[in-house]
PDB file of C-alpha atoms in Angstrom:
ATOM      1  CA  MET A   1       0.000   0.000   0.000  1.00 50.00           C
ATOM      2  CA  SER A   2       2.655   2.494   1.026  1.00 48.00           C
ATOM      3  CA  SER A   3       4.732   1.690  -2.066  1.00 47.00           C
ATOM      4  CA  ARG A   4       1.763   2.377  -4.345  1.00 48.00           C
ATOM      5  CA  ARG A   5       1.143   5.693  -2.622  1.00 47.00           C
ATOM      6  CA  SER A   6       4.769   6.676  -2.914  1.00 44.00           C
ATOM      7  CA  ARG A   7       4.814   5.723  -6.579  1.00 45.00           C
ATOM      8  CA  GLN A   8       1.723   7.843  -7.189  1.00 45.00           C
ATOM      9  CA  SER A   9       3.165  10.854  -5.438  1.00 43.00           C
ATOM     10  CA  SER A  10       6.448  10.577  -7.309  1.00 44.00           C
ATOM     11  CA  SER A  11       4.688  10.294 -10.685  1.00 46.00           C
ATOM     12  CA  GLY A  12       2.499  13.260  -9.666  1.00 45.00           C
ATOM     13  CA  ALA A  13       5.547  15.337  -8.886  1.00 46.00           C
ATOM     14  CA  SER A  14       7.211  14.412 -12.176  1.00 52.00           C
ATOM     15  CA  ARG A  15       4.022  15.286 -14.046  1.00 52.00           C
ATOM     16  CA  ILE A  16       4.061  18.812 -12.617  1.00 52.00           C
ATOM     17  CA  SER A  17       7.691  19.333 -13.467  1.00 69.00           C
ATOM     18  CA  ASP A  18       7.119  17.876 -16.955  1.00 74.00           C
ATOM     19  CA  ASP A  19       4.667  20.686 -17.642  1.00 77.00           C
ATOM     20  CA  GLN A  20       7.140  23.224 -16.372  1.00 78.00           C
ATOM     21  CA  ILE A  21       9.837  21.716 -18.542  1.00 77.00           C
ATOM     22  CA  ILE A  22       7.559  21.958 -21.568  1.00 79.00           C
ATOM     23  CA  GLN A  23       6.910  25.620 -20.767  1.00 80.00           C
ATOM     24  CA  LEU A  24      10.589  26.390 -20.389  1.00 79.00           C
ATOM     25  CA  ILE A  25      11.435  24.570 -23.582  1.00 79.00           C
ATOM     26  CA  SER A  26       8.892  26.632 -25.487  1.00 80.00           C
ATOM     27  CA  LYS A  27      10.480  29.755 -23.996  1.00 81.00           C
ATOM     28  CA  LEU A  28      13.875  28.547 -25.179  1.00 79.00           C
ATOM     29  CA  GLN A  29      12.441  28.022 -28.633  1.00 78.00           C
ATOM     30  CA  GLN A  30      11.311  31.642 -28.714  1.00 78.00           C
ATOM     31  CA  LEU A  31      14.805  32.827 -27.887  1.00 78.00           C
ATOM     32  CA  LEU A  32      16.509  30.824 -30.577  1.00 78.00           C
ATOM     33  CA  PRO A  33      16.975  32.393 -33.993  1.00 75.00           C
ATOM     34  CA  GLY A  34      14.689  30.975 -36.652  1.00 66.00           C
ATOM     35  CA  THR A  35      11.245  29.451 -36.173  1.00 53.00           C
ATOM     36  CA  ARG A  36      10.472  25.793 -35.568  1.00 51.00           C
ATOM     37  CA  ILE A  37       7.240  23.854 -35.919  1.00 52.00           C
ATOM     38  CA  GLN A  38       6.440  22.015 -32.724  1.00 49.00           C
ATOM     39  CA  ARG A  39       5.504  18.383 -33.227  1.00 44.00           C
ATOM     40  CA  SER A  40       5.580  16.168 -30.168  1.00 43.00           C
ATOM     41  CA  ASN A  41       7.035  16.862 -26.771  1.00 48.00           C
ATOM     42  CA  LYS A  42      10.078  14.637 -26.467  1.00 49.00           C
ATOM     43  CA  ALA A  43      11.169  15.001 -30.070  1.00 48.00           C
ATOM     44  CA  SER A  44      11.137  18.771 -30.038  1.00 74.00           C
ATOM     45  CA  ALA A  45      12.698  18.838 -26.570  1.00 79.00           C
ATOM     46  CA  SER A  46      15.876  17.215 -27.789  1.00 82.00           C
ATOM     47  CA  LYS A  47      15.840  19.331 -30.914  1.00 83.00           C
ATOM     48  CA  VAL A  48      15.413  22.528 -28.918  1.00 84.00           C
ATOM     49  CA  LEU A  49      18.211  21.476 -26.583  1.00 86.00           C
ATOM     50  CA  HIS A  50      20.413  20.784 -29.599  1.00 88.00           C
ATOM     51  CA  GLU A  51      19.622  24.183 -31.102  1.00 86.00           C
ATOM     52  CA  THR A  52      20.256  25.798 -27.734  1.00 88.00           C
ATOM     53  CA  CYS A  53      23.692  24.221 -27.481  1.00 90.00           C
ATOM     54  CA  ASN A  54      24.531  25.328 -31.008  1.00 90.00           C
ATOM     55  CA  TYR A  55      23.342  28.843 -30.272  1.00 91.00           C
ATOM     56  CA  VAL A  56      25.376  29.124 -27.073  1.00 92.00           C
ATOM     57  CA  LYS A  57      28.430  27.873 -28.969  1.00 93.00           C
ATOM     58  CA  SER A  58      27.904  30.442 -31.705  1.00 93.00           C
ATOM     59  CA  LEU A  59      27.519  33.238 -29.141  1.00 93.00           C
ATOM     60  CA  HIS A  60      30.758  32.125 -27.481  1.00 93.00           C
ATOM     61  CA  ARG A  61      32.460  32.211 -30.859  1.00 94.00           C
ATOM     62  CA  GLU A  62      31.203  35.723 -31.490  1.00 93.00           C
ATOM     63  CA  VAL A  63      32.511  36.949 -28.146  1.00 92.00           C
ATOM     64  CA  ASP A  64      35.837  35.366 -29.009  1.00 92.00           C
ATOM     65  CA  ASP A  65      35.921  36.965 -32.424  1.00 92.00           C
ATOM     66  CA  LEU A  66      34.978  40.409 -31.086  1.00 92.00           C
ATOM     67  CA  SER A  67      37.639  40.215 -28.380  1.00 91.00           C
ATOM     68  CA  ASP A  68      40.136  39.287 -31.098  1.00 90.00           C
ATOM     69  CA  ARG A  69      39.211  42.303 -33.209  1.00 90.00           C
ATOM     70  CA  LEU A  70      39.352  44.654 -30.267  1.00 87.00           C
ATOM     71  CA  SER A  71      42.713  43.326 -29.169  1.00 86.00           C
ATOM     72  CA  GLN A  72      44.116  43.749 -32.681  1.00 85.00           C
ATOM     73  CA  LEU A  73      42.724  47.259 -32.830  1.00 83.00           C
ATOM     74  CA  LEU A  74      44.188  48.240 -29.480  1.00 79.00           C
ATOM     75  CA  SER A  75      47.553  46.810 -30.373  1.00 76.00           C
ATOM     76  CA  THR A  76      47.766  48.588 -33.735  1.00 74.00           C
ATOM     77  CA  ILE A  77      46.975  51.947 -32.222  1.00 68.00           C
ATOM     78  CA  ASP A  78      49.556  51.593 -29.499  1.00 60.00           C
ATOM     79  CA  ALA A  79      52.175  53.248 -31.678  1.00 53.00           C
ATOM     80  CA  ASP A  80      50.174  56.241 -32.977  1.00 55.00           C
ATOM     81  CA  SER A  81      49.118  58.794 -30.417  1.00 57.00           C
ATOM     82  CA  PRO A  82      46.334  60.826 -32.075  1.00 61.00           C
ATOM     83  CA  GLU A  83      44.373  57.678 -32.982  1.00 58.00           C
ATOM     84  CA  ALA A  84      45.097  56.184 -29.587  1.00 60.00           C
ATOM     85  CA  SER A  85      43.656  59.201 -27.832  1.00 62.00           C
ATOM     86  CA  ILE A  86      40.498  59.088 -29.942  1.00 62.00           C
ATOM     87  CA  VAL A  87      39.846  55.406 -29.417  1.00 60.00           C
ATOM     88  CA  ARG A  88      40.777  55.750 -25.813  1.00 62.00           C
ATOM     89  CA  SER A  89      38.257  58.524 -25.357  1.00 64.00           C
ATOM     90  CA  LEU A  90      35.670  56.325 -27.025  1.00 60.00           C
ATOM     91  CA  ILE A  91      36.389  53.223 -24.980  1.00 58.00           C
ATOM     92  CA  MET A  92      37.485  54.808 -21.738  1.00 53.00           C
TER      93      MET A  92
ATOM     94  CA  MET B   1      13.001  46.259 -22.445  1.00 48.00           C
ATOM     95  CA  HIS B   2      13.691  48.086 -19.177  1.00 56.00           C
ATOM     96  CA  THR B   3      15.935  45.530 -17.607  1.00 71.00           C
ATOM     97  CA  SER B   4      17.970  44.810 -20.707  1.00 77.00           C
ATOM     98  CA  SER B   5      18.959  48.458 -21.235  1.00 83.00           C
ATOM     99  CA  MET B   6      19.966  48.697 -17.569  1.00 85.00           C
ATOM    100  CA  LEU B   7      21.895  45.474 -17.956  1.00 85.00           C
ATOM    101  CA  LYS B   8      23.611  46.874 -21.045  1.00 87.00           C
ATOM    102  CA  LYS B   9      24.679  50.007 -19.166  1.00 87.00           C
ATOM    103  CA  GLU B  10      25.970  48.029 -16.184  1.00 85.00           C
ATOM    104  CA  PHE B  11      27.829  45.619 -18.415  1.00 87.00           C
ATOM    105  CA  LEU B  12      29.379  48.426 -20.486  1.00 87.00           C
ATOM    106  CA  LYS B  13      30.483  50.302 -17.383  1.00 86.00           C
ATOM    107  CA  LYS B  14      32.154  47.276 -15.856  1.00 86.00           C
ATOM    108  CA  TRP B  15      33.695  46.080 -19.092  1.00 87.00           C
ATOM    109  CA  ILE B  16      35.251  49.467 -19.748  1.00 85.00           C
ATOM    110  CA  LYS B  17      36.531  49.474 -16.190  1.00 84.00           C
ATOM    111  CA  GLY B  18      38.183  46.129 -16.850  1.00 83.00           C
ATOM    112  CA  LEU B  19      39.658  47.368 -20.135  1.00 82.00           C
ATOM    113  CA  GLN B  20      41.059  50.444 -18.403  1.00 80.00           C
ATOM    114  CA  ILE B  21      42.698  48.282 -15.759  1.00 80.00           C
ATOM    115  CA  CYS B  22      44.252  46.027 -18.409  1.00 76.00           C
ATOM    116  CA  TYR B  23      45.408  48.926 -20.506  1.00 73.00           C
ATOM    117  CA  SER B  24      46.933  50.932 -17.700  1.00 71.00           C
ATOM    118  CA  SER B  25      48.725  48.118 -15.884  1.00 64.00           C
ATOM    119  CA  ASN B  26      50.760  46.335 -18.566  1.00 57.00           C
ATOM    120  CA  LYS B  27      51.508  48.052 -21.852  1.00 63.00           C
ATOM    121  CA  LYS B  28      53.553  45.232 -23.353  1.00 69.00           C
ATOM    122  CA  MET B  29      51.016  42.475 -23.963  1.00 73.00           C
ATOM    123  CA  ASP B  30      50.956  40.193 -26.944  1.00 80.00           C
ATOM    124  CA  LEU B  31      47.843  39.781 -29.066  1.00 81.00           C
ATOM    125  CA  VAL B  32      46.568  36.567 -27.512  1.00 84.00           C
ATOM    126  CA  GLU B  33      47.070  37.760 -23.957  1.00 83.00           C
ATOM    127  CA  ARG B  34      45.315  41.023 -24.640  1.00 83.00           C
ATOM    128  CA  LYS B  35      42.430  39.235 -26.310  1.00 86.00           C
ATOM    129  CA  ASN B  36      42.066  36.904 -23.345  1.00 86.00           C
ATOM    130  CA  LYS B  37      42.030  39.835 -20.947  1.00 85.00           C
ATOM    131  CA  ILE B  38      39.374  41.585 -23.032  1.00 87.00           C
ATOM    132  CA  LYS B  39      37.258  38.448 -23.118  1.00 89.00           C
ATOM    133  CA  LEU B  40      37.685  37.852 -19.415  1.00 88.00           C
ATOM    134  CA  SER B  41      36.725  41.435 -18.583  1.00 87.00           C
ATOM    135  CA  ALA B  42      33.627  41.074 -20.707  1.00 88.00           C
ATOM    136  CA  ASP B  43      32.590  37.791 -19.080  1.00 89.00           C
ATOM    137  CA  ILE B  44      33.193  39.028 -15.551  1.00 87.00           C
ATOM    138  CA  ALA B  45      31.469  42.328 -16.307  1.00 87.00           C
ATOM    139  CA  MET B  46      28.422  40.435 -17.559  1.00 88.00           C
ATOM    140  CA  ALA B  47      28.370  38.048 -14.622  1.00 87.00           C
ATOM    141  CA  SER B  48      28.631  40.838 -12.067  1.00 86.00           C
ATOM    142  CA  ALA B  49      26.151  43.087 -13.879  1.00 86.00           C
ATOM    143  CA  LYS B  50      23.552  40.338 -13.632  1.00 82.00           C
ATOM    144  CA  LYS B  51      21.393  41.136 -10.646  1.00 79.00           C
ATOM    145  CA  PRO B  52      20.067  39.108  -8.870  1.00 81.00           C
ATOM    146  CA  ALA B  53      22.982  36.713  -9.138  1.00 81.00           C
ATOM    147  CA  THR B  54      22.325  33.408 -10.826  1.00 84.00           C
ATOM    148  CA  CYS B  55      24.075  30.076 -10.662  1.00 85.00           C
ATOM    149  CA  TRP B  56      25.945  30.633 -13.910  1.00 87.00           C
ATOM    150  CA  SER B  57      27.142  34.127 -12.966  1.00 86.00           C
ATOM    151  CA  ASN B  58      28.432  32.926  -9.598  1.00 86.00           C
ATOM    152  CA  ALA B  59      30.136  29.963 -11.243  1.00 86.00           C
ATOM    153  CA  LEU B  60      31.754  32.168 -13.875  1.00 87.00           C
ATOM    154  CA  ILE B  61      33.225  34.523 -11.287  1.00 86.00           C
ATOM    155  CA  PHE B  62      34.298  31.665  -9.032  1.00 85.00           C
ATOM    156  CA  ASN B  63      36.045  29.803 -11.854  1.00 85.00           C
ATOM    157  CA  ALA B  64      37.826  32.969 -12.976  1.00 86.00           C
ATOM    158  CA  LYS B  65      39.128  33.523  -9.475  1.00 85.00           C
ATOM    159  CA  GLU B  66      40.538  29.987  -9.383  1.00 83.00           C
ATOM    160  CA  ASN B  67      43.049  31.084 -11.999  1.00 81.00           C
ATOM    161  CA  LYS B  68      45.837  32.933 -10.195  1.00 78.00           C
ATOM    162  CA  GLN B  69      46.730  35.127 -13.150  1.00 77.00           C
ATOM    163  CA  ASP B  70      43.230  36.502 -13.531  1.00 79.00           C
ATOM    164  CA  LYS B  71      42.398  36.805  -9.848  1.00 79.00           C
ATOM    165  CA  VAL B  72      43.661  40.384  -9.521  1.00 78.00           C
ATOM    166  CA  LEU B  73      41.784  41.643 -12.562  1.00 79.00           C
ATOM    167  CA  VAL B  74      38.601  39.952 -11.450  1.00 80.00           C
ATOM    168  CA  SER B  75      38.698  41.397  -7.954  1.00 80.00           C
ATOM    169  CA  LYS B  76      39.413  44.877  -9.311  1.00 77.00           C
ATOM    170  CA  ILE B  77      36.409  44.775 -11.616  1.00 78.00           C
ATOM    171  CA  LEU B  78      34.203  43.583  -8.792  1.00 78.00           C
ATOM    172  CA  GLU B  79      35.672  46.177  -6.394  1.00 72.00           C
ATOM    173  CA  PRO B  80      32.737  47.658  -4.450  1.00 66.00           C
ATOM    174  CA  GLU B  81      30.984  44.296  -3.976  1.00 60.00           C
ATOM    175  CA  SER B  82      33.582  42.482  -1.911  1.00 60.00           C
ATOM    176  CA  GLN B  83      31.280  41.486   0.986  1.00 61.00           C
ATOM    177  CA  LEU B  84      28.538  40.029  -1.201  1.00 62.00           C
ATOM    178  CA  GLN B  85      31.106  38.364  -3.419  1.00 65.00           C
ATOM    179  CA  LYS B  86      32.785  36.679  -0.460  1.00 67.00           C
ATOM    180  CA  SER B  87      29.521  35.049   0.604  1.00 69.00           C
ATOM    181  CA  ARG B  88      28.845  33.981  -3.002  1.00 69.00           C
ATOM    182  CA  ASP B  89      32.303  32.419  -3.251  1.00 70.00           C
ATOM    183  CA  ARG B  90      31.699  30.529  -0.031  1.00 71.00           C
ATOM    184  CA  ILE B  91      28.448  29.143  -1.458  1.00 69.00           C
ATOM    185  CA  MET B  92      30.225  28.159  -4.666  1.00 70.00           C
ATOM    186  CA  SER B  93      32.981  26.255  -2.873  1.00 71.00           C
ATOM    187  CA  VAL B  94      30.350  24.394  -0.840  1.00 70.00           C
ATOM    188  CA  ASN B  95      28.467  23.604  -4.060  1.00 66.00           C
ATOM    189  CA  LYS B  96      31.587  22.149  -5.586  1.00 65.00           C
ATOM    190  CA  ARG B  97      32.082  19.821  -2.633  1.00 66.00           C
ATOM    191  CA  VAL B  98      28.422  18.730  -2.808  1.00 65.00           C
ATOM    192  CA  GLU B  99      28.769  18.158  -6.543  1.00 61.00           C
ATOM    193  CA  CYS B 100      31.748  15.822  -6.061  1.00 61.00           C
ATOM    194  CA  LYS B 101      29.828  13.823  -3.469  1.00 66.00           C
ATOM    195  CA  LYS B 102      26.812  13.513  -5.758  1.00 63.00           C
ATOM    196  CA  ILE B 103      28.957  12.326  -8.657  1.00 61.00           C
ATOM    197  CA  LEU B 104      30.425   9.632  -6.403  1.00 60.00           C
ATOM    198  CA  LYS B 105      26.972   8.623  -5.216  1.00 61.00           C
ATOM    199  CA  ARG B 106      25.586   8.404  -8.762  1.00 57.00           C
ATOM    200  CA  SER B 107      28.446   6.190  -9.924  1.00 51.00           C
ATOM    201  CA  CYS B 108      27.551   3.671  -7.203  1.00 52.00           C
ATOM    202  CA  ASN B 109      23.824   3.594  -8.087  1.00 50.00           C
ATOM    203  CA  CYS B 110      22.354   0.864 -10.283  1.00 44.00           C
ATOM    204  CA  GLY B 111      20.030   1.825 -13.159  1.00 47.00           C
ATOM    205  CA  LYS B 112      16.224   1.525 -12.795  1.00 50.00           C
ATOM    206  CA  ARG B 113      14.000  -0.504 -15.146  1.00 52.00           C
ATOM    207  CA  MET B 114      11.129   1.064 -17.161  1.00 52.00           C
ATOM    208  CA  LYS B 115       7.916  -0.816 -17.993  1.00 56.00           C
ATOM    209  CA  LYS B 116       6.158   1.097 -20.799  1.00 56.00           C
ATOM    210  CA  LYS B 117       4.583   0.267 -24.170  1.00 61.00           C
ATOM    211  CA  ASP B 118       6.563   2.327 -26.713  1.00 73.00           C
ATOM    212  CA  LEU B 119       9.796   1.457 -25.030  1.00 81.00           C
ATOM    213  CA  ALA B 120      12.022   1.819 -28.071  1.00 84.00           C
ATOM    214  CA  THR B 121      11.067   5.346 -29.156  1.00 83.00           C
ATOM    215  CA  LEU B 122      10.810   6.574 -25.591  1.00 83.00           C
ATOM    216  CA  VAL B 123      14.235   5.218 -24.780  1.00 86.00           C
ATOM    217  CA  VAL B 124      15.773   6.815 -27.855  1.00 86.00           C
ATOM    218  CA  ALA B 125      14.118  10.147 -27.133  1.00 83.00           C
ATOM    219  CA  LYS B 126      15.222  10.051 -23.503  1.00 85.00           C
ATOM    220  CA  ARG B 127      18.738   9.159 -24.518  1.00 87.00           C
ATOM    221  CA  LEU B 128      18.873  12.071 -26.916  1.00 86.00           C
ATOM    222  CA  VAL B 129      17.544  14.484 -24.312  1.00 86.00           C
ATOM    223  CA  LYS B 130      20.080  13.182 -21.812  1.00 87.00           C
ATOM    224  CA  LYS B 131      22.881  13.579 -24.327  1.00 88.00           C
ATOM    225  CA  ARG B 132      21.889  17.133 -25.193  1.00 88.00           C
ATOM    226  CA  THR B 133      21.450  17.988 -21.534  1.00 88.00           C
ATOM    227  CA  LYS B 134      25.003  16.864 -20.879  1.00 89.00           C
ATOM    228  CA  VAL B 135      26.312  19.094 -23.655  1.00 89.00           C
ATOM    229  CA  LEU B 136      24.302  22.027 -22.361  1.00 89.00           C
ATOM    230  CA  LYS B 137      25.643  21.428 -18.870  1.00 89.00           C
ATOM    231  CA  LYS B 138      29.171  21.838 -20.182  1.00 88.00           C
ATOM    232  CA  LEU B 139      28.334  25.028 -22.059  1.00 89.00           C
ATOM    233  CA  VAL B 140      26.571  26.886 -19.278  1.00 89.00           C
ATOM    234  CA  PRO B 141      29.048  27.928 -16.557  1.00 88.00           C
ATOM    235  CA  GLY B 142      28.357  26.070 -13.352  1.00 85.00           C
ATOM    236  CA  GLY B 143      26.131  23.660 -15.215  1.00 83.00           C
ATOM    237  CA  GLY B 144      27.891  20.648 -13.788  1.00 83.00           C
ATOM    238  CA  SER B 145      26.596  21.392 -10.319  1.00 82.00           C
ATOM    239  CA  ILE B 146      22.950  21.732 -11.444  1.00 80.00           C
ATOM    240  CA  MET B 147      21.282  18.379 -10.904  1.00 80.00           C
ATOM    241  CA  ASN B 148      17.715  19.471 -11.629  1.00 81.00           C
ATOM    242  CA  GLU B 149      16.874  19.571 -15.342  1.00 81.00           C
ATOM    243  CA  LEU B 150      14.394  22.362 -14.705  1.00 83.00           C
ATOM    244  CA  SER B 151      16.973  24.656 -13.149  1.00 85.00           C
ATOM    245  CA  LEU B 152      19.422  23.853 -15.921  1.00 86.00           C
ATOM    246  CA  ILE B 153      16.983  25.048 -18.563  1.00 86.00           C
ATOM    247  CA  LYS B 154      16.190  28.154 -16.503  1.00 86.00           C
ATOM    248  CA  GLU B 155      19.879  28.944 -16.161  1.00 87.00           C
ATOM    249  CA  ALA B 156      20.422  28.347 -19.868  1.00 89.00           C
ATOM    250  CA  LEU B 157      17.578  30.741 -20.693  1.00 88.00           C
ATOM    251  CA  ASP B 158      19.042  33.441 -18.498  1.00 89.00           C
ATOM    252  CA  TYR B 159      22.568  32.815 -19.733  1.00 91.00           C
ATOM    253  CA  ILE B 160      21.517  33.121 -23.376  1.00 90.00           C
ATOM    254  CA  LEU B 161      19.739  36.415 -22.698  1.00 89.00           C
ATOM    255  CA  CYS B 162      22.818  37.853 -21.034  1.00 90.00           C
ATOM    256  CA  LEU B 163      25.147  36.506 -23.717  1.00 91.00           C
ATOM    257  CA  LYS B 164      23.006  38.256 -26.328  1.00 91.00           C
ATOM    258  CA  VAL B 165      23.329  41.538 -24.437  1.00 90.00           C
ATOM    259  CA  GLN B 166      27.070  41.029 -24.099  1.00 91.00           C
ATOM    260  CA  VAL B 167      27.498  40.330 -27.808  1.00 92.00           C
ATOM    261  CA  ASP B 168      25.359  43.323 -28.783  1.00 91.00           C
ATOM    262  CA  VAL B 169      27.316  45.760 -26.640  1.00 91.00           C
ATOM    263  CA  MET B 170      30.681  44.333 -27.630  1.00 91.00           C
ATOM    264  CA  ARG B 171      29.771  44.430 -31.296  1.00 92.00           C
ATOM    265  CA  SER B 172      28.717  48.081 -31.196  1.00 91.00           C
ATOM    266  CA  VAL B 173      31.830  49.118 -29.254  1.00 88.00           C
ATOM    267  CA  VAL B 174      34.182  47.236 -31.541  1.00 88.00           C
ATOM    268  CA  THR B 175      32.605  48.416 -34.801  1.00 89.00           C
ATOM    269  CA  ALA B 176      32.509  52.002 -33.515  1.00 86.00           C
ATOM    270  CA  ALA B 177      36.173  51.819 -32.529  1.00 82.00           C
ATOM    271  CA  GLU B 178      37.141  50.240 -35.858  1.00 83.00           C
ATOM    272  CA  ASN B 179      35.204  52.825 -37.832  1.00 84.00           C
ATOM    273  CA  THR B 180      36.828  55.659 -35.875  1.00 77.00           C
ATOM    274  CA  TYR B 181      40.259  54.237 -36.571  1.00 74.00           C
ATOM    275  CA  ILE B 182      39.591  53.624 -40.273  1.00 74.00           C
ATOM    276  CA  TYR B 183      38.175  57.103 -40.664  1.00 69.00           C
ATOM    277  CA  ARG B 184      41.226  58.745 -39.179  1.00 62.00           C
ATOM    278  CA  THR B 185      43.826  56.823 -41.249  1.00 57.00           C
TER     279      THR B 185
END
């Protein structure tokens, strides 16, 4: 008897969090670039997670690339003083 | 959006502060080192601009402090928040210990059996979701210590929003600086 009750309560708890997960996944979908057609829950969940991972990776790459460009810019203007002062006033 | 423009301002302020510190302290830096410092300043600025603090922002700052080289820069960017930061760091170190214990516990556990009709497709779908969740855990800072799938997705949502802000601000600063430089030469 007690095992059945505990099984019920655990499945009840997982049902609630399943709904929440579905909600969050739909929110994630909205954030991602490009639109997707939602089919079934589990299938789109893994797809959305996959897209999310790709998106995070691409954002990381962009940060990397922008830091690269800025570092190159700052290094090239080290020598010249009028340009350095302008960029410095812009950045700092 | 209200909060995102405030976040942008906070991030920009702190990032510029970090850049100033880098620029003033050591003039002879090679390209890679400078780029890493810029990137680190941006990440720390974003993590500290994020209020209220989230798991990923705490993890980011904590991990950066672990590296001895970056510790000074990180603490200078975070300057007026030392008290709050100390308590966050304490929480993070506790979390890390808990995480190690949980990993040990999980490795000793045996797998459970499922009794459902569409076993094959369900198993495949679950496996895929598990696989993707693992990858996401590695991408989001501090993801390894998040055991709950729900919280992981919440953190990922928040992290993506902040990353977008970071990229937007960085892009505008860098293109503006490049255009200024090109225009002058």
